[in-house]
XYZ file of C-alpha atoms in Angstrom:
543
model
C 42.116 42.635 47.792
C 41.705 46.258 47.173
C 43.056 49.087 44.908
C 43.660 52.146 46.717
C 46.301 54.471 44.221
C 46.856 53.988 41.078
C 49.699 56.964 39.917
C 51.098 56.657 35.716
C 54.101 58.189 35.661
C 54.956 57.659 32.104
C 52.697 55.031 29.907
C 54.131 54.813 26.582
C 51.276 52.515 25.420
C 48.451 54.900 25.810
C 50.338 58.283 23.998
C 50.691 59.753 26.753
C 47.366 59.852 27.528
C 47.704 58.719 31.382
C 50.696 60.675 31.891
C 51.239 61.936 35.492
C 47.212 60.390 36.038
C 47.189 60.010 40.046
C 43.584 58.817 41.540
C 42.938 57.742 44.828
C 40.209 55.388 44.914
C 39.588 54.333 48.238
C 40.982 54.808 51.745
C 43.130 52.844 53.937
C 40.796 51.974 55.990
C 38.859 49.788 53.271
C 37.434 46.392 54.531
C 39.465 43.888 52.334
C 36.523 41.690 52.993
C 33.325 43.594 51.177
C 32.856 42.888 47.471
C 32.954 46.331 46.250
C 32.966 47.309 42.654
C 34.721 50.868 41.257
C 33.028 52.267 38.678
C 34.774 54.658 35.895
C 31.903 56.369 34.015
C 32.545 59.312 31.301
C 32.475 59.757 27.365
C 34.907 58.334 24.905
C 38.336 59.001 24.854
C 38.614 59.994 28.559
C 40.953 57.495 29.112
C 38.845 54.807 31.144
C 39.501 51.670 29.164
C 43.413 52.745 29.349
C 43.819 52.884 32.954
C 42.266 49.429 33.016
C 45.189 48.563 30.435
C 47.533 49.998 32.448
C 47.145 48.049 35.912
C 46.790 44.899 33.837
C 50.223 45.876 32.476
C 51.905 47.079 36.090
C 50.691 44.058 37.677
C 51.900 41.816 34.640
C 55.347 43.050 35.138
C 55.633 42.605 38.256
C 54.179 39.118 37.766
C 56.674 37.889 35.585
C 59.538 39.467 37.654
C 57.908 37.483 40.827
C 56.241 34.289 39.051
C 58.252 34.273 35.436
C 57.070 30.318 35.323
C 53.019 31.755 35.286
C 53.952 35.456 33.412
C 56.445 34.754 30.918
C 56.749 37.901 28.867
C 55.396 41.810 29.719
C 53.866 43.970 27.547
C 54.785 47.264 28.308
C 58.218 47.200 30.493
C 58.439 51.332 29.728
C 55.898 51.736 32.152
C 56.554 53.527 35.412
C 53.482 54.047 37.730
C 52.871 53.553 41.951
C 49.983 51.384 42.906
C 48.615 51.031 46.525
C 46.507 48.266 47.632
C 45.739 45.813 49.912
C 45.434 42.112 50.243
C 44.957 39.221 52.758
C 47.667 37.579 54.258
C 47.685 33.946 54.916
C 47.320 33.628 58.615
C 47.347 37.129 59.286
C 44.352 39.310 60.497
C 44.644 42.463 59.173
C 45.394 43.460 55.257
C 48.976 44.588 54.019
C 49.223 47.518 52.945
C 51.580 46.994 49.424
C 52.830 49.188 46.924
C 53.772 48.007 43.652
C 56.376 50.537 41.327
C 58.201 51.130 39.057
C 60.562 54.576 39.200
C 62.820 56.188 37.375
C 66.317 56.037 39.063
C 68.615 58.311 37.393
C 70.626 56.731 34.633
C 69.722 52.978 35.706
C 67.094 50.688 34.051
C 63.987 50.693 36.031
C 62.911 47.938 37.743
C 59.926 46.705 39.491
C 59.815 46.039 42.938
C 57.188 45.667 45.605
C 56.976 47.331 49.126
C 55.245 46.556 52.449
C 54.030 48.985 54.891
C 54.901 48.282 58.231
C 54.338 50.467 61.175
C 54.317 53.587 59.097
C 57.300 52.626 57.028
C 57.754 51.148 53.357
C 60.180 47.721 53.309
C 60.373 46.470 50.217
C 60.096 42.542 49.388
C 62.193 40.497 47.949
C 60.822 39.384 44.886
C 62.149 36.070 44.587
C 60.458 35.177 47.459
C 57.076 32.806 47.674
C 56.097 35.069 50.506
C 56.210 38.164 47.937
C 54.484 36.291 45.445
C 51.426 35.624 48.127
C 51.065 39.381 47.728
C 50.141 40.022 44.061
C 46.789 38.897 42.605
C 46.170 35.514 42.389
C 44.201 36.071 38.933
C 43.863 39.044 36.568
C 41.130 38.946 34.493
C 40.186 41.285 31.910
C 36.985 41.496 29.924
C 35.974 42.698 26.867
C 32.868 42.707 24.463
C 34.740 41.859 21.970
C 35.283 45.056 19.760
C 37.831 46.818 22.460
C 41.718 46.109 21.063
C 43.420 48.412 24.218
C 42.855 45.995 27.118
C 43.287 43.175 25.192
C 46.522 44.092 24.662
C 48.592 42.926 27.841
C 46.574 39.521 28.058
C 47.062 38.727 24.517
C 50.941 38.805 25.367
C 50.551 36.568 27.968
C 48.849 34.265 25.955
C 51.420 34.499 23.309
C 54.294 33.466 26.407
C 52.069 30.575 27.164
C 52.083 29.351 23.804
C 55.189 29.229 23.109
C 56.183 27.652 26.254
C 53.853 25.248 25.125
C 55.665 24.584 21.567
C 58.571 24.526 22.901
C 57.876 21.875 25.699
C 55.854 19.280 22.937
C 58.832 19.518 20.523
C 61.337 18.664 23.290
C 61.452 15.105 24.548
C 62.698 15.552 27.951
C 59.981 18.345 28.728
C 56.984 17.007 26.518
C 55.877 15.476 29.938
C 55.782 18.432 32.513
C 52.871 20.531 32.698
C 52.605 24.126 31.555
C 51.558 26.548 34.669
C 48.379 28.938 33.457
C 48.664 32.354 33.175
C 47.434 34.459 36.540
C 46.171 37.029 33.481
C 43.326 36.154 31.988
C 41.180 37.111 29.185
C 37.995 37.055 28.343
C 36.188 38.100 25.400
C 33.517 36.899 22.789
C 36.202 34.368 21.274
C 35.358 32.417 24.828
C 31.725 32.505 25.153
C 31.372 29.113 24.725
C 33.975 27.901 26.961
C 32.861 29.980 29.696
C 29.679 28.526 29.010
C 30.264 25.131 29.342
C 32.234 24.999 32.026
C 30.304 25.722 34.264
C 27.263 24.204 32.911
C 28.867 20.727 32.730
C 30.932 21.234 36.591
C 28.670 24.652 38.678
C 26.448 23.674 40.922
C 22.591 23.816 40.164
C 22.151 26.981 41.542
C 25.368 28.265 39.865
C 23.731 26.765 36.451
C 20.205 28.456 37.035
C 21.996 31.564 37.600
C 23.364 31.751 34.490
C 20.576 31.213 32.628
C 17.797 32.483 34.327
C 16.938 35.783 32.237
C 17.773 33.428 28.894
C 15.102 31.620 27.087
C 17.340 28.022 27.806
C 17.262 26.304 31.009
C 19.978 23.517 30.351
C 22.874 22.453 28.644
C 21.427 19.475 26.451
C 23.943 18.413 24.136
C 27.582 19.376 21.747
C 29.720 18.593 20.459
C 33.740 19.345 20.542
C 35.638 18.465 17.259
C 39.980 18.305 17.436
C 41.823 18.094 14.313
C 45.340 17.999 14.403
C 46.612 17.033 10.981
C 44.457 19.295 8.997
C 45.669 21.177 5.453
C 45.734 24.555 7.285
C 47.737 23.350 10.515
C 51.462 23.139 10.780
C 53.621 19.728 10.590
C 55.772 20.373 12.994
C 59.501 19.082 12.110
C 60.772 16.021 14.927
C 63.442 13.402 15.162
C 62.410 10.054 14.253
C 61.206 7.929 16.435
C 59.416 10.683 18.616
C 56.684 12.189 16.545
C 53.607 10.793 17.817
C 51.376 12.887 15.786
C 50.800 13.813 11.744
C 50.565 17.419 12.228
C 50.502 19.296 15.572
C 52.578 18.155 18.497
C 50.834 17.961 22.106
C 52.117 18.177 25.351
C 51.946 15.642 27.554
C 48.787 17.741 29.259
C 47.376 18.219 26.282
C 47.153 14.358 25.552
C 45.829 13.920 28.852
C 42.783 16.258 28.434
C 41.954 14.370 24.572
C 42.224 10.996 26.752
C 39.755 12.473 29.126
C 37.196 13.973 26.596
C 37.073 10.914 25.127
C 36.761 9.508 28.417
C 33.596 11.441 29.099
C 32.191 11.311 25.403
C 28.877 9.770 24.798
C 29.910 8.660 21.468
C 33.432 9.815 19.591
C 35.091 9.002 16.178
C 38.751 8.809 15.860
C 39.871 9.687 11.627
C 43.272 8.485 11.163
C 43.730 10.554 8.184
C 43.565 13.806 9.290
C 44.223 12.956 13.146
C 40.832 13.941 14.021
C 38.760 13.410 16.887
C 35.121 14.066 17.341
C 33.562 13.898 20.956
C 29.588 13.474 20.939
C 28.225 14.812 24.326
C 24.660 14.100 25.273
C 24.591 16.053 29.172
C 23.170 13.977 31.795
C 23.643 13.980 35.690
C 26.323 10.848 34.822
C 27.974 13.594 32.085
C 28.036 15.689 34.861
C 30.117 13.059 36.957
C 32.465 11.758 34.305
C 33.583 15.492 33.855
C 33.637 16.201 37.902
C 36.297 12.976 38.152
C 38.915 14.495 35.692
C 38.147 17.894 36.186
C 38.061 19.680 40.296
C 35.780 22.606 39.000
C 34.494 24.847 36.109
C 37.546 26.385 35.918
C 39.867 24.068 35.856
C 37.851 22.801 32.787
C 37.671 26.169 31.545
C 41.832 26.126 31.501
C 41.676 22.946 29.472
C 39.131 23.503 26.960
C 40.934 27.188 26.516
C 44.890 25.329 26.122
C 43.243 23.165 22.944
C 41.452 25.968 21.957
C 44.678 28.057 21.752
C 45.480 25.473 19.281
C 43.570 27.715 16.687
C 46.527 30.484 16.385
C 48.434 27.338 14.378
C 45.902 27.019 11.803
C 46.528 30.966 11.141
C 50.218 32.027 8.370
C 53.042 31.901 10.780
C 53.712 35.241 8.399
C 50.219 36.742 10.113
C 51.527 35.783 13.461
C 54.712 37.131 12.668
C 53.375 40.117 11.914
C 50.887 40.628 14.762
C 53.879 39.741 17.318
C 55.935 42.573 16.076
C 53.101 45.493 15.813
C 51.882 44.472 19.105
C 55.803 45.065 20.373
C 56.731 48.041 19.021
C 53.456 49.848 18.541
C 52.065 49.052 21.777
C 48.210 48.003 19.829
C 46.642 45.030 19.964
C 45.666 44.207 16.236
C 43.176 41.337 16.236
C 44.817 37.845 14.637
C 42.513 36.958 11.896
C 39.752 34.288 12.852
C 40.634 31.390 11.276
C 37.366 29.823 9.349
C 35.383 26.805 11.775
C 36.544 24.102 9.356
C 40.071 24.995 10.088
C 40.508 25.143 13.490
C 42.562 22.727 15.757
C 39.561 23.168 18.172
C 35.869 23.950 17.863
C 32.632 23.249 19.165
C 29.237 22.236 17.190
C 25.822 21.695 18.270
C 25.477 23.422 21.025
C 22.147 22.882 22.307
C 20.082 24.104 25.664
C 16.642 22.489 26.903
C 14.057 25.251 25.901
C 12.029 26.476 29.404
C 9.217 24.581 29.949
C 10.395 21.651 28.435
C 9.494 23.247 25.253
C 11.890 21.507 22.981
C 15.427 22.694 22.678
C 17.165 26.182 21.675
C 20.440 26.184 19.626
C 23.080 28.414 20.955
C 23.619 30.571 18.074
C 19.787 31.510 18.309
C 20.816 33.468 21.339
C 21.136 36.832 21.407
C 24.065 38.771 22.476
C 22.905 39.692 25.281
C 21.895 36.142 26.338
C 25.382 35.157 25.774
C 27.510 38.078 27.290
C 25.350 37.692 30.559
C 25.730 33.954 30.797
C 29.688 35.081 29.629
C 30.037 37.231 32.404
C 28.517 35.832 35.376
C 29.840 32.440 34.449
C 33.306 34.116 34.718
C 32.344 34.883 38.126
C 31.171 31.988 39.084
C 34.756 30.015 38.105
C 36.956 33.392 39.805
C 35.425 32.741 43.356
C 38.349 32.686 44.853
C 40.287 35.652 47.528
C 42.432 37.936 45.674
C 41.526 38.216 42.006
C 41.295 41.220 40.157
C 38.686 41.901 37.606
C 39.068 44.433 34.937
C 35.666 44.760 33.021
C 35.641 46.670 30.130
C 31.783 47.402 29.852
C 30.608 44.271 30.354
C 26.788 45.119 30.275
C 27.137 46.573 26.271
C 24.304 43.689 25.291
C 22.113 44.142 27.602
C 18.860 45.932 27.396
C 17.670 48.551 30.169
C 15.564 45.722 32.596
C 19.158 43.723 32.832
C 21.300 46.466 33.441
C 19.672 47.737 36.307
C 20.126 44.003 37.788
C 23.609 44.228 37.181
C 24.851 44.668 40.075
C 22.464 42.550 42.491
C 23.136 40.058 40.185
C 26.610 40.157 40.426
C 26.286 40.582 44.208
C 23.791 38.046 44.469
C 25.449 35.029 41.950
C 26.070 32.266 43.847
C 29.775 30.548 43.801
C 31.378 27.456 44.968
C 32.798 29.482 48.006
C 29.762 31.844 48.955
C 27.979 34.891 47.300
C 29.850 38.170 46.763
C 27.749 39.983 48.896
C 28.727 38.271 51.829
C 31.571 37.239 53.907
C 33.539 34.709 51.958
C 36.191 34.614 49.279
C 34.016 35.627 46.757
C 33.933 38.778 48.714
C 37.824 39.487 49.177
C 38.080 40.434 45.581
C 38.406 43.695 43.540
C 36.077 44.996 40.788
C 36.768 48.043 38.402
C 34.093 48.279 35.508
C 33.681 50.966 32.445
C 30.717 52.071 31.691
C 28.911 54.898 29.618
C 25.490 54.024 31.195
C 23.950 55.677 33.722
C 22.314 52.357 35.655
C 25.389 51.236 37.229
C 26.325 54.109 38.746
C 22.673 54.157 40.357
C 23.769 51.010 42.353
C 27.473 52.574 44.101
C 27.895 55.391 46.696
C 29.522 58.526 44.628
C 32.791 57.539 46.586
C 32.757 54.350 44.613
C 32.735 56.060 41.089
C 34.527 57.644 39.117
C 33.954 60.326 36.709
C 36.431 60.403 33.714
C 36.836 63.636 31.092
C 39.507 64.982 28.761
C 40.377 68.800 30.005
C 40.240 70.472 26.161
C 42.775 72.976 26.598
C 45.562 70.198 28.422
C 44.651 67.453 26.732
C 45.004 65.321 29.940
C 42.585 63.244 31.492
C 41.234 64.292 34.800
C 39.115 62.053 36.840
C 36.607 63.167 39.973
C 33.662 61.884 41.927
C 30.464 63.054 41.492
C 29.029 66.752 42.734
C 25.931 63.931 44.067
C 24.949 61.213 45.538
C 24.332 58.487 42.943
C 23.408 55.758 44.855
C 19.596 55.350 44.354
C 19.160 59.096 42.425
C 17.640 59.207 38.963
C 19.559 58.209 35.651
C 18.772 61.674 34.440
C 20.571 63.145 37.716
C 23.698 60.801 36.170
C 23.722 61.544 32.630
C 23.738 65.467 33.834
C 26.745 64.546 36.505
C 28.400 62.397 34.403
C 28.185 63.394 30.898
C 26.473 66.936 31.110
C 23.126 66.386 29.239
C 20.465 68.265 30.444
C 17.675 67.429 29.875
C 18.941 63.626 28.793
C 16.747 64.139 25.542
C 18.229 63.660 21.916
C 19.253 66.202 19.598
C 15.896 66.182 16.750
C 13.097 66.728 19.786
C 15.865 69.033 21.892
C 15.867 71.348 19.205
C 12.038 71.073 18.361
C 11.623 72.075 22.311
C 13.925 74.914 22.073
C 12.594 76.025 18.757
C 8.936 75.922 21.044
C 10.609 78.267 23.888
C 11.648 80.885 21.954
C 7.464 81.206 20.546
C 5.553 83.873 21.426
C 2.707 82.122 19.348
C 0.735 80.014 21.761
C -1.447 77.522 19.621
C 1.878 76.955 17.417
C 2.972 75.649 20.893
C 0.288 73.672 21.674
C -0.132 71.949 17.917
C 3.554 71.065 18.130
C 3.634 69.352 21.468
C 1.228 66.890 20.530
C 4.206 65.325 18.990
C 6.133 65.340 22.182
C 6.444 62.678 24.722
C 6.222 63.394 28.310
C 8.929 65.034 30.018
C 9.490 68.052 32.198
C 10.154 70.237 29.803
C 6.558 69.801 28.199
C 5.622 71.056 30.823
C 7.189 74.156 30.935
C 6.392 74.176 27.126
C 2.522 73.770 28.791
C 3.252 76.674 31.279
C 4.529 79.124 28.862
C 1.903 78.733 26.250
C -0.400 79.530 29.862
C 1.404 82.690 30.391
C 1.611 83.873 26.677
C -2.445 83.669 26.706
C -2.919 85.564 29.664
C -0.474 87.994 28.606
C -2.779 87.870 25.010
C -5.776 87.858 27.446
C -6.955 84.687 25.559
């Protein structure tokens, strides 16, 4: 799929910041077969993260209406919007031009709708039909490095709806065995690092595993432990009718019980503690271990989903009062304040002793000794390896925030060259039939993109409204200095303290003093200009 236009009519969740914003992202002649990410760049507070949040909320509302068994709630039912995009339709050569909308209807409550363009006219689609559901994203993947709760809001609403459904079915004998459909909204943040990494390093192809760890100090997963404790003192004790309560504490659906059994069958060794209804699974990773996992899970994404569903039980270790308060504040304030994180020993599900083989066969490396950048890169690339099917939408908020400059330079090329089960994204493959919006404060990403794919965000100081434009200079292949000047008005790209010294020397008429202070400055165009000023002053004085 490819987003073409986003018109935010009213978005109360953003405090009105985006109201009236109408952004043309691409032309309608765009090919859906090319993977061409869009870069949203600009200063803090310019609305970049809010825009991708609202896009996620809009699609969540549509999915809630079209496939309520997958998206059980919506985070912003007052959002009014129009979003146009292209999407491939099964058994058709040409993509469909689609308009998703929720518009004011006089005194009537605004409802979401979907239209498709046929011979220049918009025709309304039946939201209850399977054909319409196929015109919506297969997955909406949100990524945040962990500190930004703006983007997280719709995804946490989605997660909450899923968790409530699991709880209802687990306590109902007639529905306990029924599988609970996965959500189409998928949040990747710091809390999912190990779920993504373990799933990819167990079931990803060798080429994919190498790509994830190529810049780290490790070469493969060596071993790890999973602990699941269902009757821990911190976990709730679910009331159940006599004869139906198979667990002392947390009740599980048939699906989750199956995952427990499969992990036990894959484990190198395991221990069960009846008192706390706890399981400890140890895995020494070999090719036989991978074969065992592949016999139960068809892909890294399927394994990730299983691990993540078990990890979501950790919310039950949080006091109910805190969970209820979080839910109220999320609904009333439209603000995703984080739930408190349980202590490791209180968690229902956790990883322990995750160990990697060091590069060059030099022993092992513990997961916690890896840097934030190594964690972030493996998680980001692992997510894109897992989600390699068509019509997925990635909304990435500062995905390179922990990267060093060398890694930032390589971000886009790594994503385009990333091997996946369905081919590299830069090639004509299902993995390329996706869209991606990413925010950044870095000049490195725009330098990999033509200016038509770069959107500069700024806030009008007089109206307080967000303004969006394409750069006036070609960004593809240009210098980082030029991008900093165009996108952030940093001219020259030098920090304030040395800039103040340079400005002071520019105003000086003492060539000797200028020369002495210049010794403290690194190389730059401004230093060359100071040297020229020294020569001019010396000529004027006859020295």
